[in-house]
Each structure stands twice: as structure tokens, then as C-alpha cells.
N, CA, C and O atoms as a Maestro MAE file, in Angstrom:
{
 s_m_m2io_version
 :::
 2.0.0
}

f_m_ct {
 s_m_title
 :::
 protein
 m_atom[268] {
  # First column is atom index #
  i_m_mmod_type
  r_m_x_coord
  r_m_y_coord
  r_m_z_coord
  i_m_residue_number
  s_m_chain_name
  s_m_pdb_residue_name
  s_m_pdb_atom_name
  i_m_atomic_number
  :::
  1 25 23.384 39.669 -123.171 1 A "PRO " " N  " 7
  2 3 22.051 39.091 -123.042 1 A "PRO " " CA " 6
  3 2 21.967 38.186 -121.812 1 A "PRO " " C  " 6
  4 15 22.946 37.562 -121.405 1 A "PRO " " O  " 8
  5 25 20.793 38.139 -121.252 2 A "SER " " N  " 7
  6 3 20.543 37.284 -120.085 2 A "SER " " CA " 6
  7 2 19.282 36.478 -120.323 2 A "SER " " C  " 6
  8 15 18.327 36.953 -120.936 2 A "SER " " O  " 8
  9 25 19.295 35.260 -119.831 3 A "LEU " " N  " 7
  10 3 18.129 34.394 -119.904 3 A "LEU " " CA " 6
  11 2 17.723 34.060 -118.475 3 A "LEU " " C  " 6
  12 15 18.492 33.454 -117.729 3 A "LEU " " O  " 8
  13 25 16.522 34.454 -118.100 4 A "ILE " " N  " 7
  14 3 15.976 34.162 -116.781 4 A "ILE " " CA " 6
  15 2 14.895 33.118 -116.982 4 A "ILE " " C  " 6
  16 15 13.935 33.341 -117.719 4 A "ILE " " O  " 8
  17 25 15.054 31.982 -116.329 5 A "VAL " " N  " 7
  18 3 14.103 30.887 -116.495 5 A "VAL " " CA " 6
  19 2 13.574 30.491 -115.122 5 A "VAL " " C  " 6
  20 15 14.345 30.226 -114.199 5 A "VAL " " O  " 8
  21 25 12.264 30.456 -115.001 6 A "ILE " " N  " 7
  22 3 11.635 29.949 -113.781 6 A "ILE " " CA " 6
  23 2 10.567 28.942 -114.193 6 A "ILE " " C  " 6
  24 15 10.141 28.906 -115.347 6 A "ILE " " O  " 8
  25 25 10.147 28.134 -113.239 7 A "GLY " " N  " 7
  26 3 9.064 27.199 -113.485 7 A "GLY " " CA " 6
  27 2 7.749 27.770 -113.012 7 A "GLY " " C  " 6
  28 15 7.721 28.623 -112.125 7 A "GLY " " O  " 8
  29 25 6.658 27.308 -113.595 8 A "ASP " " N  " 7
  30 3 5.350 27.807 -113.174 8 A "ASP " " CA " 6
  31 2 4.988 27.344 -111.760 8 A "ASP " " C  " 6
  32 15 4.040 27.854 -111.163 8 A "ASP " " O  " 8
  33 25 5.734 26.390 -111.233 9 A "ARG " " N  " 7
  34 3 5.540 25.930 -109.851 9 A "ARG " " CA " 6
  35 2 6.705 26.356 -108.954 9 A "ARG " " C  " 6
  36 15 6.878 25.834 -107.852 9 A "ARG " " O  " 8
  37 25 7.487 27.298 -109.433 10 A "ASP " " N  " 7
  38 3 8.682 27.777 -108.737 10 A "ASP " " CA " 6
  39 2 8.282 28.571 -107.495 10 A "ASP " " C  " 6
  40 15 7.228 29.206 -107.476 10 A "ASP " " O  " 8
  41 25 9.116 28.536 -106.466 11 A "LEU " " N  " 7
  42 3 8.901 29.376 -105.291 11 A "LEU " " CA " 6
  43 2 9.241 30.834 -105.592 11 A "LEU " " C  " 6
  44 15 8.750 31.742 -104.920 11 A "LEU " " O  " 8
  45 25 10.075 31.054 -106.597 12 A "VAL " " N  " 7
  46 3 10.354 32.411 -107.066 12 A "VAL " " CA " 6
  47 2 9.155 32.845 -107.892 12 A "VAL " " C  " 6
  48 15 8.804 32.191 -108.874 12 A "VAL " " O  " 8
  49 25 8.532 33.935 -107.502 13 A "SER " " N  " 7
  50 3 7.326 34.376 -108.213 13 A "SER " " CA " 6
  51 2 7.677 34.977 -109.568 13 A "SER " " C  " 6
  52 15 8.797 35.435 -109.797 13 A "SER " " O  " 8
  53 25 6.703 34.964 -110.444 14 A "THR " " N  " 7
  54 3 6.882 35.588 -111.749 14 A "THR " " CA " 6
  55 2 7.152 37.078 -111.575 14 A "THR " " C  " 6
  56 15 7.935 37.663 -112.324 14 A "THR " " O  " 8
  57 25 6.506 37.688 -110.590 15 A "ALA " " N  " 7
  58 3 6.728 39.120 -110.332 15 A "ALA " " CA " 6
  59 2 8.177 39.390 -109.940 15 A "ALA " " C  " 6
  60 15 8.774 40.363 -110.399 15 A "ALA " " O  " 8
  61 25 8.740 38.542 -109.103 16 A "THR " " N  " 7
  62 3 10.144 38.693 -108.707 16 A "THR " " CA " 6
  63 2 11.065 38.520 -109.907 16 A "THR " " C  " 6
  64 15 12.008 39.290 -110.088 16 A "THR " " O  " 8
  65 25 10.794 37.515 -110.721 17 A "ALA " " N  " 7
  66 3 11.602 37.282 -111.917 17 A "ALA " " CA " 6
  67 2 11.473 38.445 -112.889 17 A "ALA " " C  " 6
  68 15 12.432 38.792 -113.578 17 A "ALA " " O  " 8
  69 25 10.296 39.044 -112.946 18 A "GLU " " N  " 7
  70 3 10.079 40.194 -113.825 18 A "GLU " " CA " 6
  71 2 10.902 41.396 -113.364 18 A "GLU " " C  " 6
  72 15 11.382 42.165 -114.196 18 A "GLU " " O  " 8
  73 25 11.072 41.568 -112.066 19 A "VAL " " N  " 7
  74 3 11.920 42.641 -111.548 19 A "VAL " " CA " 6
  75 2 13.358 42.436 -112.027 19 A "VAL " " C  " 6
  76 15 14.021 43.385 -112.445 19 A "VAL " " O  " 8
  77 25 13.828 41.201 -111.963 20 A "SER " " N  " 7
  78 3 15.175 40.895 -112.450 20 A "SER " " CA " 6
  79 2 15.291 41.168 -113.935 20 A "SER " " C  " 6
  80 15 16.277 41.744 -114.395 20 A "SER " " O  " 8
  81 25 14.276 40.750 -114.687 21 A "ARG " " N  " 7
  82 3 14.299 40.976 -116.132 21 A "ARG " " CA " 6
  83 2 14.348 42.461 -116.445 21 A "ARG " " C  " 6
  84 15 15.099 42.886 -117.322 21 A "ARG " " O  " 8
  85 25 13.562 43.247 -115.742 22 A "ALA " " N  " 7
  86 3 13.513 44.687 -115.994 22 A "ALA " " CA " 6
  87 2 14.847 45.370 -115.663 22 A "ALA " " C  " 6
  88 15 15.199 46.385 -116.265 22 A "ALA " " O  " 8
  89 25 15.574 44.807 -114.711 23 A "ALA " " N  " 7
  90 3 16.848 45.402 -114.289 23 A "ALA " " CA " 6
  91 2 18.004 45.044 -115.215 23 A "ALA " " C  " 6
  92 15 19.059 45.677 -115.163 23 A "ALA " " O  " 8
  93 25 17.818 44.053 -116.047 24 A "LEU " " N  " 7
  94 3 18.889 43.586 -116.926 24 A "LEU " " CA " 6
  95 2 18.581 43.963 -118.377 24 A "LEU " " C  " 6
  96 15 17.613 43.462 -118.949 24 A "LEU " " O  " 8
  97 25 19.379 44.824 -118.968 25 A "PRO " " N  " 7
  98 3 19.157 45.157 -120.373 25 A "PRO " " CA " 6
  99 2 19.237 43.893 -121.240 25 A "PRO " " C  " 6
  100 15 20.104 43.042 -121.041 25 A "PRO " " O  " 8
  101 25 18.339 43.792 -122.180 26 A "ARG " " N  " 7
  102 3 18.329 42.671 -123.134 26 A "ARG " " CA " 6
  103 2 18.088 41.312 -122.490 26 A "ARG " " C  " 6
  104 15 18.515 40.287 -123.022 26 A "ARG " " O  " 8
  105 25 17.405 41.299 -121.348 27 A "ALA " " N  " 7
  106 3 17.093 40.031 -120.691 27 A "ALA " " CA " 6
  107 2 15.785 39.466 -121.231 27 A "ALA " " C  " 6
  108 15 14.885 40.202 -121.637 27 A "ALA " " O  " 8
  109 25 15.708 38.154 -121.223 28 A "THR " " N  " 7
  110 3 14.507 37.433 -121.620 28 A "THR " " CA " 6
  111 2 14.051 36.607 -120.425 28 A "THR " " C  " 6
  112 15 14.855 35.939 -119.776 28 A "THR " " O  " 8
  113 25 12.761 36.660 -120.143 29 A "LEU " " N  " 7
  114 3 12.180 35.866 -119.062 29 A "LEU " " CA " 6
  115 2 11.310 34.782 -119.671 29 A "LEU " " C  " 6
  116 15 10.442 35.058 -120.499 29 A "LEU " " O  " 8
  117 25 11.552 33.542 -119.253 30 A "VAL " " N  " 7
  118 3 10.748 32.410 -119.708 30 A "VAL " " CA " 6
  119 2 10.208 31.693 -118.478 30 A "VAL " " C  " 6
  120 15 10.959 31.367 -117.559 30 A "VAL " " O  " 8
  121 25 8.895 31.448 -118.467 31 A "VAL " " N  " 7
  122 3 8.267 30.661 -117.412 31 A "VAL " " CA " 6
  123 2 7.933 29.305 -118.027 31 A "VAL " " C  " 6
  124 15 7.071 29.206 -118.901 31 A "VAL " " O  " 8
  125 25 8.617 28.271 -117.569 32 A "MET " " N  " 7
  126 3 8.411 26.926 -118.112 32 A "MET " " CA " 6
  127 2 7.235 26.245 -117.403 32 A "MET " " C  " 6
  128 15 7.063 26.372 -116.191 32 A "MET " " O  " 8
  129 25 6.449 25.533 -118.174 33 A "ALA " " N  " 7
  130 3 5.265 24.848 -117.643 33 A "ALA " " CA " 6
  131 2 5.627 23.550 -116.937 33 A "ALA " " C  " 6
  132 15 6.581 22.862 -117.299 33 A "ALA " " O  " 8
  133 25 4.848 23.245 -115.933 34 A "GLU " " N  " 7
  134 3 4.905 21.964 -115.231 34 A "GLU " " CA " 6
  135 2 6.251 21.666 -114.591 34 A "GLU " " C  " 6
  136 15 6.739 20.537 -114.651 34 A "GLU " " O  " 8
  137 25 6.850 22.684 -113.976 35 A "CYS " " N  " 7
  138 3 8.099 22.438 -113.260 35 A "CYS " " CA " 6
  139 2 8.298 23.487 -112.175 35 A "CYS " " C  " 6
  140 15 7.675 24.549 -112.173 35 A "CYS " " O  " 8
  141 25 9.185 23.147 -111.262 36 A "GLY " " N  " 7
  142 3 9.525 24.042 -110.175 36 A "GLY " " CA " 6
  143 2 10.837 24.745 -110.452 36 A "GLY " " C  " 6
  144 15 11.144 25.079 -111.596 36 A "GLY " " O  " 8
  145 25 11.612 24.968 -109.399 37 A "HIS " " N  " 7
  146 3 12.854 25.717 -109.508 37 A "HIS " " CA " 6
  147 2 13.943 24.946 -110.259 37 A "HIS " " C  " 6
  148 15 14.871 25.549 -110.800 37 A "HIS " " O  " 8
  149 25 13.833 23.636 -110.293 38 A "MET " " N  " 7
  150 3 14.859 22.826 -110.969 38 A "MET " " CA " 6
  151 2 14.318 22.335 -112.312 38 A "MET " " C  " 6
  152 15 14.209 21.136 -112.572 38 A "MET " " O  " 8
  153 25 13.987 23.310 -113.142 39 A "MET " " N  " 7
  154 3 13.386 22.999 -114.440 39 A "MET " " CA " 6
  155 2 14.302 22.170 -115.322 39 A "MET " " C  " 6
  156 15 13.834 21.442 -116.197 39 A "MET " " O  " 8
  157 25 15.607 22.278 -115.096 40 A "PHE " " N  " 7
  158 3 16.567 21.495 -115.885 40 A "PHE " " CA " 6
  159 2 16.485 20.012 -115.537 40 A "PHE " " C  " 6
  160 15 16.999 19.177 -116.282 40 A "PHE " " O  " 8
  161 25 15.851 19.673 -114.425 41 A "ILE " " N  " 7
  162 3 15.604 18.281 -114.060 41 A "ILE " " CA " 6
  163 2 14.167 17.903 -114.402 41 A "ILE " " C  " 6
  164 15 13.916 16.837 -114.963 41 A "ILE " " O  " 8
  165 25 13.220 18.787 -114.058 42 A "ASP " " N  " 7
  166 3 11.800 18.505 -114.294 42 A "ASP " " CA " 6
  167 2 11.448 18.438 -115.773 42 A "ASP " " C  " 6
  168 15 10.627 17.616 -116.179 42 A "ASP " " O  " 8
  169 25 12.059 19.291 -116.575 43 A "GLN " " N  " 7
  170 3 11.766 19.373 -118.014 43 A "GLN " " CA " 6
  171 2 13.090 19.457 -118.784 43 A "GLN " " C  " 6
  172 15 13.365 20.439 -119.474 43 A "GLN " " O  " 8
  173 25 13.889 18.414 -118.648 44 A "THR " " N  " 7
  174 3 15.260 18.427 -119.180 44 A "THR " " CA " 6
  175 2 15.324 18.748 -120.671 44 A "THR " " C  " 6
  176 15 16.086 19.625 -121.078 44 A "THR " " O  " 8
  177 25 14.559 18.074 -121.468 45 A "ILE " " N  " 7
  178 3 14.633 18.277 -122.922 45 A "ILE " " CA " 6
  179 2 14.211 19.695 -123.283 45 A "ILE " " C  " 6
  180 15 14.897 20.373 -124.049 45 A "ILE " " O  " 8
  181 25 13.089 20.145 -122.737 46 A "GLN " " N  " 7
  182 3 12.609 21.488 -123.051 46 A "GLN " " CA " 6
  183 2 13.611 22.550 -122.589 46 A "GLN " " C  " 6
  184 15 13.863 23.520 -123.304 46 A "GLN " " O  " 8
  185 25 14.182 22.367 -121.390 47 A "PHE " " N  " 7
  186 3 15.154 23.327 -120.883 47 A "PHE " " CA " 6
  187 2 16.385 23.365 -121.792 47 A "PHE " " C  " 6
  188 15 16.865 24.442 -122.147 47 A "PHE " " O  " 8
  189 25 16.886 22.199 -122.161 48 A "ASN " " N  " 7
  190 3 18.073 22.150 -123.025 48 A "ASN " " CA " 6
  191 2 17.818 22.805 -124.376 48 A "ASN " " C  " 6
  192 15 18.686 23.503 -124.900 48 A "ASN " " O  " 8
  193 25 16.636 22.585 -124.942 49 A "LEU " " N  " 7
  194 3 16.296 23.229 -126.217 49 A "LEU " " CA " 6
  195 2 16.215 24.740 -126.057 49 A "LEU " " C  " 6
  196 15 16.688 25.487 -126.913 49 A "LEU " " O  " 8
  197 25 15.620 25.185 -124.968 50 A "LEU " " N  " 7
  198 3 15.526 26.615 -124.696 50 A "LEU " " CA " 6
  199 2 16.913 27.233 -124.564 50 A "LEU " " C  " 6
  200 15 17.198 28.265 -125.172 50 A "LEU " " O  " 8
  201 25 17.761 26.612 -123.781 51 A "LEU " " N  " 7
  202 3 19.112 27.120 -123.560 51 A "LEU " " CA " 6
  203 2 19.935 27.089 -124.850 51 A "LEU " " C  " 6
  204 15 20.656 28.039 -125.154 51 A "LEU " " O  " 8
  205 25 19.825 26.014 -125.594 52 A "GLU " " N  " 7
  206 3 20.553 25.908 -126.852 52 A "GLU " " CA " 6
  207 2 20.135 27.018 -127.814 52 A "GLU " " C  " 6
  208 15 20.983 27.650 -128.445 52 A "GLU " " O  " 8
  209 25 18.838 27.251 -127.923 53 A "GLY " " N  " 7
  210 3 18.345 28.317 -128.799 53 A "GLY " " CA " 6
  211 2 18.849 29.686 -128.369 53 A "GLY " " C  " 6
  212 15 19.240 30.503 -129.203 53 A "GLY " " O  " 8
  213 25 18.838 29.932 -127.061 54 A "PHE " " N  " 7
  214 3 19.332 31.201 -126.532 54 A "PHE " " CA " 6
  215 2 20.813 31.391 -126.859 54 A "PHE " " C  " 6
  216 15 21.219 32.459 -127.318 54 A "PHE " " O  " 8
  217 25 21.615 30.359 -126.624 55 A "LEU " " N  " 7
  218 3 23.045 30.454 -126.893 55 A "LEU " " CA " 6
  219 2 23.334 30.628 -128.383 55 A "LEU " " C  " 6
  220 15 24.254 31.358 -128.755 55 A "LEU " " O  " 8
  221 25 22.569 29.974 -129.220 56 A "GLU " " N  " 7
  222 3 22.751 30.141 -130.667 56 A "GLU " " CA " 6
  223 2 22.411 31.559 -131.099 56 A "GLU " " C  " 6
  224 15 23.118 32.137 -131.925 56 A "GLU " " O  " 8
  225 25 21.338 32.130 -130.553 57 A "ARG " " N  " 7
  226 3 20.981 33.518 -130.879 57 A "ARG " " CA " 6
  227 2 22.088 34.472 -130.417 57 A "ARG " " C  " 6
  228 15 22.450 35.406 -131.132 57 A "ARG " " O  " 8
  229 25 22.613 34.230 -129.231 58 A "CYS " " N  " 7
  230 3 23.702 35.071 -128.723 58 A "CYS " " CA " 6
  231 2 24.919 34.988 -129.635 58 A "CYS " " C  " 6
  232 15 25.540 36.007 -129.939 58 A "CYS " " O  " 8
  233 25 25.256 33.800 -130.064 59 A "ALA " " N  " 7
  234 3 26.408 33.613 -130.938 59 A "ALA " " CA " 6
  235 2 26.202 34.345 -132.258 59 A "ALA " " C  " 6
  236 15 27.119 35.004 -132.747 59 A "ALA " " O  " 8
  237 25 25.009 34.238 -132.840 60 A "ARG " " N  " 7
  238 3 24.726 34.926 -134.103 60 A "ARG " " CA " 6
  239 2 24.812 36.443 -133.933 60 A "ARG " " C  " 6
  240 15 25.368 37.141 -134.781 60 A "ARG " " O  " 8
  241 25 24.261 36.940 -132.838 61 A "GLU " " N  " 7
  242 3 24.252 38.391 -132.597 61 A "GLU " " CA " 6
  243 2 25.655 38.944 -132.387 61 A "GLU " " C  " 6
  244 15 25.916 40.112 -132.678 61 A "GLU " " O  " 8
  245 25 26.549 38.117 -131.888 62 A "HIS " " N  " 7
  246 3 27.891 38.574 -131.558 62 A "HIS " " CA " 6
  247 2 28.964 38.008 -132.490 62 A "HIS " " C  " 6
  248 15 30.157 38.094 -132.199 62 A "HIS " " O  " 8
  249 25 28.526 37.427 -133.615 63 A "GLY " " N  " 7
  250 3 29.463 37.005 -134.645 63 A "GLY " " CA " 6
  251 2 30.212 35.727 -134.377 63 A "GLY " " C  " 6
  252 15 31.128 35.392 -135.127 63 A "GLY " " O  " 8
  253 25 29.860 34.997 -133.333 64 A "GLY " " N  " 7
  254 3 30.525 33.740 -133.034 64 A "GLY " " CA " 6
  255 2 29.626 32.565 -133.338 64 A "GLY " " C  " 6
  256 15 28.565 32.721 -133.941 64 A "GLY " " O  " 8
  257 25 30.043 31.416 -132.927 65 A "GLN " " N  " 7
  258 3 29.251 30.217 -133.106 65 A "GLN " " CA " 6
  259 2 29.086 29.529 -131.767 65 A "GLN " " C  " 6
  260 15 30.032 29.421 -130.986 65 A "GLN " " O  " 8
  261 25 27.873 29.065 -131.511 66 A "ALA " " N  " 7
  262 3 27.656 28.257 -130.310 66 A "ALA " " CA " 6
  263 2 28.157 26.861 -130.589 66 A "ALA " " C  " 6
  264 15 27.996 26.350 -131.697 66 A "ALA " " O  " 8
  265 25 28.760 26.242 -129.604 67 A "SER " " N  " 7
  266 3 29.250 24.878 -129.814 67 A "SER " " CA " 6
  267 2 28.587 23.931 -128.859 67 A "SER " " C  " 6
  268 15 28.869 22.733 -128.881 67 A "SER " " O  " 8
  :::
 }
 m_bond[267] {
  # First column is bond index #
  i_m_from
  i_m_to
  i_m_order
  :::
  1 1 2 1
  2 2 3 1
  3 3 4 2
  4 3 5 1
  5 5 6 1
  6 6 7 1
  7 7 8 2
  8 7 9 1
  9 9 10 1
  10 10 11 1
  11 11 12 2
  12 11 13 1
  13 13 14 1
  14 14 15 1
  15 15 16 2
  16 15 17 1
  17 17 18 1
  18 18 19 1
  19 19 20 2
  20 19 21 1
  21 21 22 1
  22 22 23 1
  23 23 24 2
  24 23 25 1
  25 25 26 1
  26 26 27 1
  27 27 28 2
  28 27 29 1
  29 29 30 1
  30 30 31 1
  31 31 32 2
  32 31 33 1
  33 33 34 1
  34 34 35 1
  35 35 36 2
  36 35 37 1
  37 37 38 1
  38 38 39 1
  39 39 40 2
  40 39 41 1
  41 41 42 1
  42 42 43 1
  43 43 44 2
  44 43 45 1
  45 45 46 1
  46 46 47 1
  47 47 48 2
  48 47 49 1
  49 49 50 1
  50 50 51 1
  51 51 52 2
  52 51 53 1
  53 53 54 1
  54 54 55 1
  55 55 56 2
  56 55 57 1
  57 57 58 1
  58 58 59 1
  59 59 60 2
  60 59 61 1
  61 61 62 1
  62 62 63 1
  63 63 64 2
  64 63 65 1
  65 65 66 1
  66 66 67 1
  67 67 68 2
  68 67 69 1
  69 69 70 1
  70 70 71 1
  71 71 72 2
  72 71 73 1
  73 73 74 1
  74 74 75 1
  75 75 76 2
  76 75 77 1
  77 77 78 1
  78 78 79 1
  79 79 80 2
  80 79 81 1
  81 81 82 1
  82 82 83 1
  83 83 84 2
  84 83 85 1
  85 85 86 1
  86 86 87 1
  87 87 88 2
  88 87 89 1
  89 89 90 1
  90 90 91 1
  91 91 92 2
  92 91 93 1
  93 93 94 1
  94 94 95 1
  95 95 96 2
  96 95 97 1
  97 97 98 1
  98 98 99 1
  99 99 100 2
  100 99 101 1
  101 101 102 1
  102 102 103 1
  103 103 104 2
  104 103 105 1
  105 105 106 1
  106 106 107 1
  107 107 108 2
  108 107 109 1
  109 109 110 1
  110 110 111 1
  111 111 112 2
  112 111 113 1
  113 113 114 1
  114 114 115 1
  115 115 116 2
  116 115 117 1
  117 117 118 1
  118 118 119 1
  119 119 120 2
  120 119 121 1
  121 121 122 1
  122 122 123 1
  123 123 124 2
  124 123 125 1
  125 125 126 1
  126 126 127 1
  127 127 128 2
  128 127 129 1
  129 129 130 1
  130 130 131 1
  131 131 132 2
  132 131 133 1
  133 133 134 1
  134 134 135 1
  135 135 136 2
  136 135 137 1
  137 137 138 1
  138 138 139 1
  139 139 140 2
  140 139 141 1
  141 141 142 1
  142 142 143 1
  143 143 144 2
  144 143 145 1
  145 145 146 1
  146 146 147 1
  147 147 148 2
  148 147 149 1
  149 149 150 1
  150 150 151 1
  151 151 152 2
  152 151 153 1
  153 153 154 1
  154 154 155 1
  155 155 156 2
  156 155 157 1
  157 157 158 1
  158 158 159 1
  159 159 160 2
  160 159 161 1
  161 161 162 1
  162 162 163 1
  163 163 164 2
  164 163 165 1
  165 165 166 1
  166 166 167 1
  167 167 168 2
  168 167 169 1
  169 169 170 1
  170 170 171 1
  171 171 172 2
  172 171 173 1
  173 173 174 1
  174 174 175 1
  175 175 176 2
  176 175 177 1
  177 177 178 1
  178 178 179 1
  179 179 180 2
  180 179 181 1
  181 181 182 1
  182 182 183 1
  183 183 184 2
  184 183 185 1
  185 185 186 1
  186 186 187 1
  187 187 188 2
  188 187 189 1
  189 189 190 1
  190 190 191 1
  191 191 192 2
  192 191 193 1
  193 193 194 1
  194 194 195 1
  195 195 196 2
  196 195 197 1
  197 197 198 1
  198 198 199 1
  199 199 200 2
  200 199 201 1
  201 201 202 1
  202 202 203 1
  203 203 204 2
  204 203 205 1
  205 205 206 1
  206 206 207 1
  207 207 208 2
  208 207 209 1
  209 209 210 1
  210 210 211 1
  211 211 212 2
  212 211 213 1
  213 213 214 1
  214 214 215 1
  215 215 216 2
  216 215 217 1
  217 217 218 1
  218 218 219 1
  219 219 220 2
  220 219 221 1
  221 221 222 1
  222 222 223 1
  223 223 224 2
  224 223 225 1
  225 225 226 1
  226 226 227 1
  227 227 228 2
  228 227 229 1
  229 229 230 1
  230 230 231 1
  231 231 232 2
  232 231 233 1
  233 233 234 1
  234 234 235 1
  235 235 236 2
  236 235 237 1
  237 237 238 1
  238 238 239 1
  239 239 240 2
  240 239 241 1
  241 241 242 1
  242 242 243 1
  243 243 244 2
  244 243 245 1
  245 245 246 1
  246 246 247 1
  247 247 248 2
  248 247 249 1
  249 249 250 1
  250 250 251 1
  251 251 252 2
  252 251 253 1
  253 253 254 1
  254 254 255 1
  255 255 256 2
  256 255 257 1
  257 257 258 1
  258 258 259 1
  259 259 260 2
  260 259 261 1
  261 261 262 1
  262 262 263 1
  263 263 264 2
  264 263 265 1
  265 265 266 1
  266 266 267 1
  267 267 268 2
  :::
 }
}
């Protein structure tokens, strides 16, 4: 699984990110609101929750545990 995250103010366009998503099997694309390319700084809590949820889903799907 892959998680592609961009900001709605990112210089990387949603169309470009969508091309990446389409090329990666089982990829998820998330466009975060009110942030640019450094969404982990602009929206730290939301980014961390998103990433944590993604990692937990991956762990469940593959029989492991996220730590």
C-alpha cells in the first residue's frame, strides 16, 4: 500500500498526484486542506492522525501491529 499526501496549496498539482496514484496499485491519494507541500508542518496533528490511521490499516491487512 502507498499513501500519497499533498496539500491543497501544494505546487504539486492534484492531477500530477493522481497520475502517481494510478500508477501504484493499492495507493490512496489524500489532499489535505489549508496547507502546502509541507503538510506535516502546516497541519501536524491532522497529518499525524492520517499517517497513523494508514499505518494501522496496513498492519491489520498484513497481520502485524503498528507501533
